[in-house]
Each structure stands twice: as structure tokens, then as C-alpha cells.
């Protein structure tokens, strides 16, 4: 009679000591803060950075150099809170700008206006997975047409946490999830504050789009009529 064969999934009784591969650097974190304009994304980012700094961690904050609203040397919230920052065209230049030694010393990196950085995904991967940094990212999830904005949504799969903030609808005071553009400019990227944008609830976003669309077609038909004027 053949001897019984061992079960396929046998567990060895005496397990030899298995070396787990040592990771070359400690693991970092990625935290994402999104929402419409005026929702408190920059305020939340600055509070978190401040708290990390108070806990003795070395911090740096980066913003896009496209946003020149308050100068390039600081991040400023809509109600005036401020922190010094690096204003950059892209994130890949950060290590070289700050210097490799200073970069190695950093524990926490804050990124504001993340929608303007094309290399956001690669930077977050490198900084958190390989360099052990805690990266806190704040940015618009959607543009004025509620389309995904830049690479912000691409980094959700990299994130330890995601927070969607809301503002107050300027027309009714309810929770605002979207940003309405009040002007007729159509480019995706258009730097501005309350003179160009307002936070709105779903109802007023839909109503606003209808009103803006109607105003645009009136203006266009006027232009056509003028074109036929002699
Ligand atoms: N309609 C609004 N809803 C909420 N906050 C507003 C509104 N308008 C102005 N604010 C101000 O904006 C601040 C948030 O600013 P900020 O952190 O810069 O927002 P975000 O970075 O999301 O645009 C609020 O604390 C409030 O004082
Ligand atoms: C909706 C929308 C916004 N922007 C610009 C306008 C501001 O300069 C920033 C957002 O600043 P905040 O800190 O979130 O208030 O983004 C844009 O270029 N295009 C848009 O559709």
C-alpha cells in the first residue's frame, strides 16, 4: 500500500527562522484634503503642518508658482492665515531647490494647490514610499465644470487618508460642494479668488450653469447681430 502523501498545505512543525527583507527606509504617509474653493483646504493644511512642527517634526510647504495672488513666498488662506513656502513650477525640482541634505532632514511635506502639479503622483510615491516622508496634499478635486482637476484624484490610491471639505453656498448658506465660475472665461486654469469664483450647493451649481449658459448665448447672438451690422 502506498504511504499517505502529505497534505499540500502542510504547516511545518518546526519553522526555521525566516529573515524578512529589511526595507531600505521607513514608510511614509500620504494624506489628501480636497473640496471646492473656500472650503478650508489651505487652513486645514496649515493647521496640520503647524501641529507637526509643534511636535518637533521638520516641515516644509510647497505651492504652485502659478498662484501669484499673495506673492510667492507664502501660502495664505482666504481669511489671511500665512506660512512661508516654496513656490515651484513642478515638484521634481523641490529636492534640488531645498538641497539634498535639507530634504533628507524633512519629516513632513505640505503641498497646496496640488491641482497645478503634473508630477504629483510620482512625487508622492517617491517621497512617501522611498524617502519616508509624510506628505499632506491639499487641492481642488474638481474644476469649475466639475471635471477631475489635474492629478489630484490620481493620488487617492496612494493615500492613507482622504478628507473632502465643504464650504457654505454663497446663495443659500447650505453646504457647498462645487465651485462656480462667475465670469465667461473657459480655460481650465484661471487664477482668482472671490471676484471670479464662489462656492455653491448642488442646486445653485445647476441653476448657475443654466444662467451662465443663457447669458453666454445672449452675448453670442448680440455679437453675431453686430457682425451683420453695416
Ligand atoms: N462661502 C464661504 N464658505 C466658507 N468659507 C468662506 C466662504 N467665503 C469665504 N470663506 C472664508 O474662507 C476660509 C477658508 O479659506 P481657505 O482655507 O483658504 O480655503 P480653500 O483653501 O479651501 O480655498 C474660511 O475659513 C472662511 O473664513
Ligand atoms: C475652480 C477653479 C479654480 N481655479 C483656480 C482658482 C484659484 O487660483 C485656485 C484654487 O484656490 P483655492 O486655494 O482652492 O481657493 O485654482 C482654476 O484655475 N480653475 C478652476 O476651474
mmCIF file of C-alpha atoms and ligand atoms in Angstrom, residues 35-42 66-70 76-78 112-113 115-116 138-140 142-147 149 178-181 186-198, ligand 2:
data_model
loop_
_atom_site.group_PDB
_atom_site.id
_atom_site.type_symbol
_atom_site.label_atom_id
_atom_site.label_comp_id
_atom_site.label_asym_id
_atom_site.label_seq_id
_atom_site.Cartn_x
_atom_site.Cartn_y
_atom_site.Cartn_z
ATOM 1 C CA UNK A 35 -13.056 70.215 -1.726
ATOM 2 C CA UNK A 36 -14.267 73.321 -3.542
ATOM 3 C CA UNK A 37 -12.711 76.755 -3.151
ATOM 4 C CA UNK A 38 -13.263 78.427 0.266
ATOM 5 C CA UNK A 39 -13.780 75.046 1.960
ATOM 6 C CA UNK A 40 -10.804 75.481 4.307
ATOM 7 C CA UNK A 41 -8.301 73.222 2.494
ATOM 8 C CA UNK A 42 -5.371 75.610 2.970
ATOM 9 C CA UNK A 66 1.144 79.685 -10.944
ATOM 10 C CA UNK A 67 -0.723 81.167 -7.999
ATOM 11 C CA UNK A 68 0.734 84.626 -7.591
ATOM 12 C CA UNK A 69 -2.273 86.053 -5.698
ATOM 13 C CA UNK A 70 -0.406 86.693 -2.445
ATOM 14 C CA UNK A 76 -2.185 82.498 2.525
ATOM 15 C CA UNK A 77 -5.731 81.359 3.329
ATOM 16 C CA UNK A 78 -8.849 83.253 2.206
ATOM 17 C CA UNK A 112 -1.071 73.314 -1.605
ATOM 18 C CA UNK A 113 -2.860 73.970 -4.933
ATOM 19 C CA UNK A 115 -4.209 70.518 -8.972
ATOM 20 C CA UNK A 116 -1.482 72.561 -10.691
ATOM 21 C CA UNK A 138 -4.445 69.998 -0.440
ATOM 22 C CA UNK A 139 -6.154 70.773 -3.728
ATOM 23 C CA UNK A 140 -9.293 71.056 -5.790
ATOM 24 C CA UNK A 142 -12.868 69.309 -9.457
ATOM 25 C CA UNK A 143 -12.631 72.354 -11.720
ATOM 26 C CA UNK A 144 -15.429 74.861 -12.365
ATOM 27 C CA UNK A 145 -17.088 72.326 -14.709
ATOM 28 C CA UNK A 146 -16.794 69.607 -12.013
ATOM 29 C CA UNK A 147 -14.285 67.661 -14.074
ATOM 30 C CA UNK A 149 -8.713 68.614 -11.897
ATOM 31 C CA UNK A 178 -18.721 72.810 -6.001
ATOM 32 C CA UNK A 179 -17.017 75.946 -7.337
ATOM 33 C CA UNK A 180 -18.981 78.162 -9.715
ATOM 34 C CA UNK A 181 -17.052 80.444 -12.071
ATOM 35 C CA UNK A 186 -13.434 78.983 -20.394
ATOM 36 C CA UNK A 187 -9.812 77.957 -19.803
ATOM 37 C CA UNK A 188 -9.421 75.289 -17.125
ATOM 38 C CA UNK A 189 -6.695 77.114 -15.226
ATOM 39 C CA UNK A 190 -7.686 80.625 -14.219
ATOM 40 C CA UNK A 191 -6.125 82.024 -11.052
ATOM 41 C CA UNK A 192 -8.531 84.046 -8.934
ATOM 42 C CA UNK A 193 -10.483 84.401 -5.720
ATOM 43 C CA UNK A 194 -13.936 85.624 -4.759
ATOM 44 C CA UNK A 195 -14.041 88.041 -7.723
ATOM 45 C CA UNK A 196 -14.119 85.047 -10.110
ATOM 46 C CA UNK A 197 -15.403 82.085 -8.097
ATOM 47 C CA UNK A 198 -17.977 81.222 -5.485
HETATM 48 C C1 LIG B 2 -12.452 76.095 -9.813
HETATM 49 C C2 LIG B 2 -11.157 76.507 -10.447
HETATM 50 C C3 LIG B 2 -10.190 77.163 -9.714
HETATM 51 N N1 LIG B 2 -9.025 77.535 -10.287
HETATM 52 C C4 LIG B 2 -8.007 78.256 -9.515
HETATM 53 C C5 LIG B 2 -8.523 79.444 -8.760
HETATM 54 C C6 LIG B 2 -7.565 79.562 -7.605
HETATM 55 O O1 LIG B 2 -6.438 80.320 -8.056
HETATM 56 C C7 LIG B 2 -7.150 78.126 -7.339
HETATM 57 C C8 LIG B 2 -7.898 77.493 -6.183
HETATM 58 O O2 LIG B 2 -7.539 78.103 -4.974
HETATM 59 P P1 LIG B 2 -8.140 77.653 -3.529
HETATM 60 O O3 LIG B 2 -6.933 77.685 -2.637
HETATM 61 O O4 LIG B 2 -8.712 76.283 -3.653
HETATM 62 O O5 LIG B 2 -9.126 78.676 -3.145
HETATM 63 O O6 LIG B 2 -7.479 77.391 -8.522
HETATM 64 C C9 LIG B 2 -8.776 77.231 -11.616
HETATM 65 O O7 LIG B 2 -7.701 77.535 -12.153
HETATM 66 N N2 LIG B 2 -9.735 76.593 -12.350
HETATM 67 C C10 LIG B 2 -10.917 76.207 -11.813
HETATM 68 O O8 LIG B 2 -11.769 75.602 -12.545
#
